[in-house]
Short mmCIF file of C-alpha atoms in Angstrom, two decimals:
data_model
loop_
_atom_site.label_atom_id
_atom_site.label_comp_id
_atom_site.label_asym_id
_atom_site.label_seq_id
_atom_site.Cartn_x
_atom_site.Cartn_y
_atom_site.Cartn_z
CA ALA A 1 61.02 25.80 10.42
CA VAL A 2 58.95 25.80 13.66
CA SER A 3 55.09 25.10 13.06
CA CYS A 4 52.09 24.97 15.22
CA PRO A 5 49.61 22.03 15.53
CA ASP A 6 46.69 21.89 13.04
CA LEU A 7 43.54 24.05 13.96
CA GLN A 8 40.10 23.13 13.02
CA ALA A 9 37.30 25.35 12.29
CA PRO A 10 34.70 25.63 15.15
CA VAL A 11 31.37 23.73 14.79
CA ASP A 12 28.71 26.19 13.16
CA GLY A 13 31.80 28.28 11.92
CA GLN A 14 34.75 28.75 9.46
CA LYS A 15 38.44 28.88 9.44
CA PHE A 16 40.37 31.37 7.41
CA GLY A 17 44.18 30.56 6.70
CA THR A 18 46.09 27.31 5.94
CA LYS A 19 49.79 28.13 6.90
CA TYR A 20 50.96 27.08 10.54
CA LEU A 21 54.47 28.53 10.53
CA VAL A 22 55.70 31.04 13.08
CA ASP A 23 54.10 34.58 12.77
CA HIS A 24 51.14 33.27 10.59
CA GLU A 25 47.73 34.04 11.56
CA ILE A 26 44.55 32.01 11.58
CA HIS A 27 41.20 33.93 11.60
CA PHE A 28 37.78 32.36 12.69
CA ALA A 29 34.07 33.52 12.16
CA CYS A 30 30.56 32.01 13.15
CA ASN A 31 27.57 31.18 10.76
CA PRO A 32 24.78 33.64 10.77
CA GLY A 33 22.75 33.00 13.99
CA PHE A 34 25.82 32.21 16.15
CA GLU A 35 28.12 34.35 18.13
CA LEU A 36 31.84 33.71 18.67
CA LEU A 37 33.33 32.85 22.04
CA GLY A 38 37.02 32.77 22.50
CA SER A 39 39.74 34.19 20.03
CA SER A 40 38.78 35.33 16.51
CA MET A 41 42.50 35.36 15.55
CA ARG A 42 45.37 33.22 16.77
CA MET A 43 49.03 33.41 15.88
CA CYS A 44 51.79 30.74 15.65
CA GLN A 45 54.55 31.50 18.24
CA ALA A 46 58.30 30.58 18.16
CA ASN A 47 57.72 28.01 20.88
CA GLY A 48 55.33 25.97 18.55
CA SER A 49 51.92 27.11 20.36
CA TRP A 50 48.97 29.53 19.27
CA THR A 51 48.29 32.68 20.98
CA GLY A 52 44.56 33.15 22.43
CA GLU A 53 41.89 30.64 23.15
CA GLU A 54 40.19 27.92 21.09
CA PRO A 55 37.19 29.64 19.50
CA GLN A 56 33.53 28.28 19.75
CA CYS A 57 30.31 29.21 18.09
CA LYS A 58 27.29 29.54 20.26
CA GLY A 59 23.69 29.94 18.99
CA ILE A 60 22.13 33.38 19.43
CA SER A 61 18.87 33.17 21.33
CA LYS A 62 16.12 34.73 19.33
CA CYS A 63 13.63 34.62 22.30
CA SER A 64 16.03 36.22 24.85
CA SER A 65 14.76 39.75 23.70
CA HIS A 66 11.05 38.42 24.31
CA PRO A 67 9.77 39.43 21.09
CA CYS A 68 6.23 37.80 21.63
CA GLN A 69 3.45 40.11 22.73
CA ASN A 70 0.02 39.65 24.48
CA GLY A 71 0.88 36.58 26.28
CA GLY A 72 2.48 34.71 23.33
CA THR A 73 5.05 31.90 23.94
CA CYS A 74 8.41 32.05 22.14
CA VAL A 75 9.89 28.87 20.51
CA GLU A 76 13.48 28.67 19.22
CA ARG A 77 13.68 27.38 15.72
CA LEU A 78 16.77 26.98 13.38
CA ASN A 79 18.04 30.67 13.03
CA GLN A 80 14.73 32.03 13.89
CA TYR A 81 11.88 32.02 16.21
CA GLU A 82 8.09 31.43 16.43
CA CYS A 83 5.48 32.84 18.74
CA LEU A 84 2.63 30.55 19.69
CA CYS A 85 -0.22 33.14 20.25
CA PRO A 86 -3.40 32.82 22.47
CA GLN A 87 -6.51 32.15 20.44
CA GLU A 88 -7.54 35.81 20.39
CA TRP A 89 -4.29 37.14 19.18
CA SER A 90 -2.32 36.43 15.79
CA GLY A 91 0.63 37.77 13.79
CA MET A 92 4.38 37.15 14.00
CA ASN A 93 4.61 38.66 17.41
CA CYS A 94 1.01 38.15 18.56
CA GLN A 95 0.50 41.83 18.03
CA TYR A 96 -2.94 41.56 16.08
CA GLN A 97 -6.14 40.98 17.76
CA THR A 98 -8.11 37.95 15.90
CA GLN A 99 -11.69 38.24 14.93
CA THR A 100 -13.88 35.46 16.48
CA GLY A 101 -14.76 32.64 14.27
CA LEU A 102 -14.59 32.55 10.49
CA ARG A 103 -15.75 35.06 8.22
CA PRO A 104 -19.51 34.63 7.25
CA SER A 105 -20.08 32.00 4.57
CA SER A 106 -22.02 32.93 1.48
CA PRO A 107 -24.32 30.56 -0.58
CA GLY A 108 -22.07 28.42 -2.88
CA ASP A 109 -19.43 28.02 -0.34
CA SER A 110 -18.41 24.29 0.15
CA PRO A 111 -16.54 22.30 2.92
CA SER A 112 -13.64 22.13 0.67
CA THR A 113 -13.44 25.88 0.22
CA PRO A 114 -13.86 27.49 3.73
CA LYS A 115 -13.67 31.04 4.35
CA PRO A 116 -10.29 32.27 5.69
CA ARG A 117 -9.71 33.34 9.32
CA CYS A 118 -8.73 37.20 9.33
CA ALA A 119 -7.04 39.40 12.02
CA LYS A 120 -7.48 43.24 12.03
CA THR A 121 -4.26 45.48 12.17
CA GLU A 122 -3.93 49.15 12.82
CA ARG A 123 -4.32 49.82 9.03
CA SER A 124 -5.49 46.66 7.34
CA GLN A 125 -6.45 43.22 8.03
CA HIS A 126 -4.67 39.86 7.45
CA CYS A 127 -6.33 36.57 6.54
CA SER A 128 -4.94 33.12 6.58
CA CYS A 129 -6.20 29.59 6.27
CA GLU A 130 -6.16 26.39 8.25
CA ALA A 131 -3.42 23.85 7.57
CA GLY A 132 -3.91 21.91 4.38
CA PHE A 133 -5.51 25.02 2.57
CA HIS A 134 -4.08 27.78 0.67
CA MET A 135 -5.34 31.50 0.16
CA SER A 136 -7.15 32.19 -3.07
CA GLY A 137 -8.80 35.41 -4.26
CA THR A 138 -8.53 38.98 -2.67
CA VAL A 139 -8.72 39.77 1.05
CA ASP A 140 -12.16 40.72 0.67
CA ASN A 141 -13.62 37.74 -1.30
CA GLY A 142 -10.87 35.25 -0.53
CA VAL A 143 -11.53 31.47 -0.09
CA CYS A 144 -9.35 28.68 1.37
CA ARG A 145 -8.85 25.94 -1.49
CA ASP A 146 -7.66 22.61 -0.52
CA ILE A 147 -4.11 21.69 -1.18
CA ASP A 148 -3.58 18.25 -2.96
CA GLU A 149 -0.80 16.96 -0.93
CA CYS A 150 -0.51 13.83 -3.15
CA GLU A 151 0.41 15.86 -6.22
CA VAL A 152 2.60 18.43 -4.20
CA TYR A 153 4.74 15.58 -2.86
CA LYS A 154 4.83 13.92 -6.15
CA LEU A 155 6.02 17.02 -7.96
CA ASP A 156 8.69 17.98 -5.53
CA GLY A 157 10.15 14.61 -5.46
CA GLY A 158 10.14 14.33 -1.75
CA PRO A 159 9.43 11.31 0.38
CA ARG A 160 6.49 9.03 -0.41
CA LEU A 161 3.59 10.00 1.51
CA CYS A 162 2.09 6.45 1.16
CA MET A 163 3.50 3.08 0.69
CA TYR A 164 0.99 2.24 -2.15
CA GLN A 165 -1.87 4.88 -3.03
CA CYS A 166 -2.36 8.51 -1.56
CA ILE A 167 -5.79 9.84 -1.69
CA ASN A 168 -6.45 13.53 -1.19
CA VAL A 169 -9.12 14.79 1.21
CA PRO A 170 -10.15 18.27 2.04
CA GLY A 171 -7.26 19.85 4.15
CA SER A 172 -5.28 16.51 4.26
CA TYR A 173 -4.77 13.10 2.63
CA ARG A 174 -5.07 9.47 3.53
CA CYS A 175 -3.29 6.34 2.33
CA ALA A 176 -4.85 3.13 0.99
CA CYS A 177 -3.50 -0.36 0.43
CA PRO A 178 -4.28 -2.73 -2.47
CA ARG A 179 -6.57 -5.78 -1.80
CA GLY A 180 -4.83 -8.47 0.28
CA TYR A 181 -2.89 -5.78 2.53
CA ASN A 182 -4.01 -4.09 5.66
CA LEU A 183 -2.94 -0.34 6.54
CA LEU A 184 -0.53 -0.30 9.43
CA GLY A 185 -0.80 2.04 12.60
CA ASP A 186 1.59 4.57 11.09
CA GLY A 187 -1.21 5.45 8.34
CA LYS A 188 0.98 4.96 5.31
CA SER A 189 2.65 1.20 5.41
CA CYS A 190 0.94 -1.80 4.12
CA GLU A 191 1.27 -5.27 5.63
CA ASP A 192 0.23 -8.41 3.74
CA ILE A 193 -2.67 -10.37 5.29
CA ASP A 194 -1.84 -13.94 5.90
CA GLU A 195 -5.07 -15.66 4.48
CA CYS A 196 -3.65 -19.19 5.38
CA ALA A 197 -3.17 -18.47 8.97
CA LEU A 198 -6.43 -16.48 9.23
CA SER A 199 -8.37 -19.14 7.46
CA GLN A 200 -9.41 -16.61 4.86
CA ASN A 201 -8.91 -19.02 1.92
CA ASN A 202 -10.90 -21.49 -0.19
CA CYS A 203 -8.26 -24.42 -0.43
CA THR A 204 -9.95 -27.52 -0.62
CA ARG A 205 -9.18 -30.78 1.45
CA GLY A 206 -5.75 -32.42 0.10
CA THR A 207 -4.28 -29.14 -0.81
CA THR A 208 -1.95 -26.89 1.28
CA CYS A 209 -2.46 -23.03 1.48
CA ILE A 210 0.61 -21.09 0.70
CA ASN A 211 0.51 -17.31 1.65
CA THR A 212 1.72 -14.88 -1.20
CA GLY A 213 2.07 -11.20 -1.37
CA GLY A 214 -1.47 -9.94 -1.70
CA GLY A 215 -3.19 -13.38 -1.70
CA PHE A 216 -2.69 -17.24 -1.50
CA GLN A 217 -2.06 -20.25 -3.66
CA CYS A 218 -3.45 -23.86 -3.15
CA VAL A 219 -0.84 -26.38 -3.84
CA SER A 220 -0.75 -30.15 -4.04
CA PRO A 221 2.67 -31.32 -5.13
CA GLU A 222 2.85 -34.84 -6.68
CA CYS A 223 5.53 -37.46 -7.05
CA PRO A 224 6.86 -38.29 -10.42
CA GLN A 225 5.18 -41.19 -12.29
CA SER A 226 6.86 -44.57 -12.23
CA SER A 227 9.26 -45.04 -15.08
CA GLY A 228 11.00 -48.57 -15.49
CA ASN A 229 12.61 -49.30 -12.10
CA ILE A 230 12.20 -45.94 -10.74
CA SER A 231 9.29 -45.23 -8.49
CA TYR A 232 8.46 -42.82 -5.61
CA VAL A 233 6.43 -42.80 -2.54
CA LYS A 234 4.95 -39.71 -0.91
CA THR A 235 6.50 -39.57 2.74
CA SER A 236 5.01 -35.99 3.72
CA PRO A 237 3.00 -33.34 1.98
CA PHE A 238 6.13 -31.72 0.37
CA GLN A 239 8.49 -34.77 -0.03
CA CYS A 240 8.94 -38.05 -2.02
CA GLU A 241 11.45 -40.67 -1.55
CA ARG A 242 12.54 -43.18 -4.08
CA ASN A 243 11.71 -46.85 -3.47
CA PRO A 244 14.74 -49.29 -3.21
CA CYS A 245 16.49 -49.93 -6.47
CA PRO A 246 17.51 -53.36 -7.96
CA MET A 247 21.16 -53.86 -7.42
CA ASP A 248 21.84 -53.98 -11.34
CA SER A 249 19.90 -50.75 -12.20
CA ARG A 250 22.34 -47.86 -12.83
CA ALA A 251 19.63 -45.54 -13.88
CA CYS A 252 17.62 -46.10 -10.59
CA HIS A 253 20.69 -45.40 -8.45
CA HIS A 254 21.39 -42.21 -10.31
CA ALA A 255 17.84 -40.95 -10.09
CA ALA A 256 17.17 -38.46 -7.33
CA LYS A 257 16.68 -40.28 -3.93
CA THR A 258 14.57 -37.62 -2.55
CA ILE A 259 12.64 -34.77 -4.00
CA SER A 260 11.23 -31.97 -2.08
CA PHE A 261 8.94 -29.15 -2.84
CA HIS A 262 9.26 -25.62 -1.65
CA TYR A 263 7.19 -22.39 -2.25
CA LEU A 264 8.74 -18.88 -1.80
CA PRO A 265 6.67 -15.70 -1.87
CA LEU A 266 8.75 -12.76 -3.08
CA PRO A 267 8.03 -8.97 -3.46
CA SER A 268 8.36 -7.56 -7.03
CA ASN A 269 11.92 -5.94 -8.01
CA LEU A 270 13.72 -7.42 -5.06
CA ILE A 271 17.15 -5.97 -4.77
CA THR A 272 19.86 -8.59 -6.00
CA PRO A 273 21.87 -10.48 -5.43
CA THR A 274 20.02 -12.10 -2.51
CA PRO A 275 20.04 -15.75 -1.32
CA LEU A 276 16.69 -17.51 -1.49
CA PHE A 277 17.26 -21.29 -0.62
CA ARG A 278 19.94 -23.46 0.89
CA MET A 279 20.68 -27.18 0.43
CA ALA A 280 22.80 -29.11 2.88
CA THR A 281 23.81 -32.81 3.53
CA ALA A 282 23.29 -35.05 6.53
CA SER A 283 24.70 -38.49 7.37
CA ALA A 284 22.89 -41.11 9.39
CA PRO A 285 24.48 -42.03 12.77
CA GLY A 286 27.17 -44.54 12.32
CA ARG A 287 27.47 -44.02 8.56
CA PRO A 288 30.16 -42.07 6.85
CA GLY A 289 28.91 -38.82 5.14
CA PRO A 290 29.86 -37.57 1.78
CA ASP A 291 33.28 -35.85 1.45
CA SER A 292 32.31 -33.92 -1.65
CA LEU A 293 29.15 -32.31 -2.94
CA ARG A 294 28.08 -30.86 -6.37
CA PHE A 295 25.13 -28.36 -6.84
CA GLY A 296 23.42 -27.35 -10.03
CA ILE A 297 20.37 -25.98 -11.69
CA VAL A 298 18.61 -28.77 -13.55
CA GLY A 299 15.25 -27.45 -14.49
CA GLY A 300 12.38 -25.05 -14.40
CA ASN A 301 11.53 -21.77 -16.37
CA ASN A 302 13.88 -19.49 -14.44
CA ARG A 303 15.81 -18.09 -17.82
CA GLY A 304 18.87 -17.06 -16.01
CA HIS A 305 17.43 -15.26 -13.07
CA PHE A 306 19.42 -17.74 -10.54
CA VAL A 307 22.71 -19.09 -9.88
CA MET A 308 23.58 -22.02 -7.63
CA GLN A 309 26.97 -21.77 -5.80
CA ARG A 310 28.79 -23.47 -2.69
CA SER A 311 28.48 -21.51 0.51
CA ASP A 312 30.56 -23.69 2.61
CA ARG A 313 31.77 -27.38 2.42
CA GLN A 314 28.43 -28.90 3.23
CA THR A 315 26.00 -26.22 1.85
CA GLY A 316 24.93 -24.71 -1.39
CA GLU A 317 22.76 -21.53 -2.03
CA LEU A 318 20.32 -20.55 -4.64
CA ILE A 319 21.01 -16.75 -5.34
CA LEU A 320 18.59 -14.46 -7.04
CA VAL A 321 20.79 -12.54 -9.54
CA GLN A 322 18.30 -10.75 -11.82
CA SER A 323 15.34 -8.81 -10.15
CA LEU A 324 11.93 -10.21 -10.91
CA LYS A 325 8.96 -7.97 -11.69
CA GLY A 326 5.59 -9.53 -10.66
CA PRO A 327 3.00 -10.69 -10.82
CA GLN A 328 4.62 -13.97 -12.18
CA THR A 329 5.39 -17.49 -11.07
CA ILE A 330 8.81 -18.88 -11.53
CA GLU A 331 10.07 -22.42 -11.14
CA VAL A 332 13.50 -23.45 -10.62
CA ASP A 333 14.77 -27.13 -9.82
CA VAL A 334 18.08 -27.60 -8.13
CA ASP A 335 19.96 -30.72 -7.19
CA MET A 336 22.71 -31.87 -4.70
CA SER A 337 24.96 -34.98 -5.66
CA GLU A 338 26.89 -36.60 -2.81
CA TYR A 339 30.26 -38.27 -3.44
CA LEU A 340 32.61 -40.45 -1.32
CA ASP A 341 36.03 -41.17 -2.40
CA ARG A 342 35.02 -39.64 -5.87
CA ALA A 343 32.34 -42.26 -6.09
CA PHE A 344 28.81 -41.25 -6.71
CA GLN A 345 26.53 -41.91 -3.48
CA ALA A 346 23.01 -40.21 -4.21
CA LYS A 347 21.27 -37.24 -5.63
CA HIS A 348 18.67 -35.01 -3.81
CA LEU A 349 16.24 -32.81 -5.97
CA SER A 350 14.51 -29.72 -4.76
CA LYS A 351 11.74 -28.21 -6.85
CA ILE A 352 11.27 -24.51 -5.84
CA THR A 353 8.31 -22.35 -7.03
CA VAL A 354 8.57 -18.62 -6.50
CA PHE A 355 5.42 -16.38 -6.34
CA VAL A 356 6.39 -12.89 -7.36
CA SER A 357 4.03 -10.36 -6.05
CA ALA A 358 2.69 -7.38 -7.98
CA TYR A 359 3.83 -5.11 -5.47
CA GLU A 360 7.31 -4.18 -3.95
CA PHE A 361 6.33 -4.39 -0.45
#
């Protein structure tokens, strides 16, 4: 049987009919606020083509009829229009003359309950409030009461007005950030203050300042105490290296050759899984590097929040798999063992301290 090509509903319109065989009809209509251009009905012909022209829906201009009076400017909105009126006129079409100024205040009025602005009509008067206030009382004794935007948005389940705290003020609201954060230029987002970079910390000499979410930590990592033939020397503020081992000391050779210290600030309730730390090997020039690596978690108080897995032949990653709620400090020790021809070569230990902020930003 002969059929015609598939037809689509026009943008901002609808299609009625699903059969595309000869002599079948498809009808089209536009959504409210739009007018149809082209054919409202098309029929499938014996030659496999449709009659008529492809339909389109064009928005109907509400302002084309000039609805605004007394010098008002018409602005198109979605399926409606709005008149921007001169100061002395009000109403939907700028048809009412506005009283100059606010209604006289009475004793007991406060800045948070101003009087409404009213406009006289032929038979009555209409009153309205400034943005951020709502009308309360009668037309004769009405006042403008403040709208608590913080509560309204919380109840409606709409977008968060503020990243941290919303404070209601007469006619509006403002946002605040917790201690240790600055309010950004958008008026709602919070940015952590880097007390270490700005020298706003009290870390003493011999310690290092680590910036964290909303604060800082003063750290001074130490090498492990000597034990038997195993001893370490500090080669940088965050690294210890093992002293040379006696040839016959297996325990010394299997102890960590290097110990490094790392500090990671994290926001609370971070989405998981997410990689936090990587370990990789590097061989000295002229010396063969390891042909096999093994990674593992060997200590700390992490309680199963992390896993260590290989990301490629020479790299392992520490992955956060359970979200951490702050504030808290978590420690996790990971090691990397190097093998050459299945023979153990060396082990490297990384001691990682995670400072989890009390906030999710």
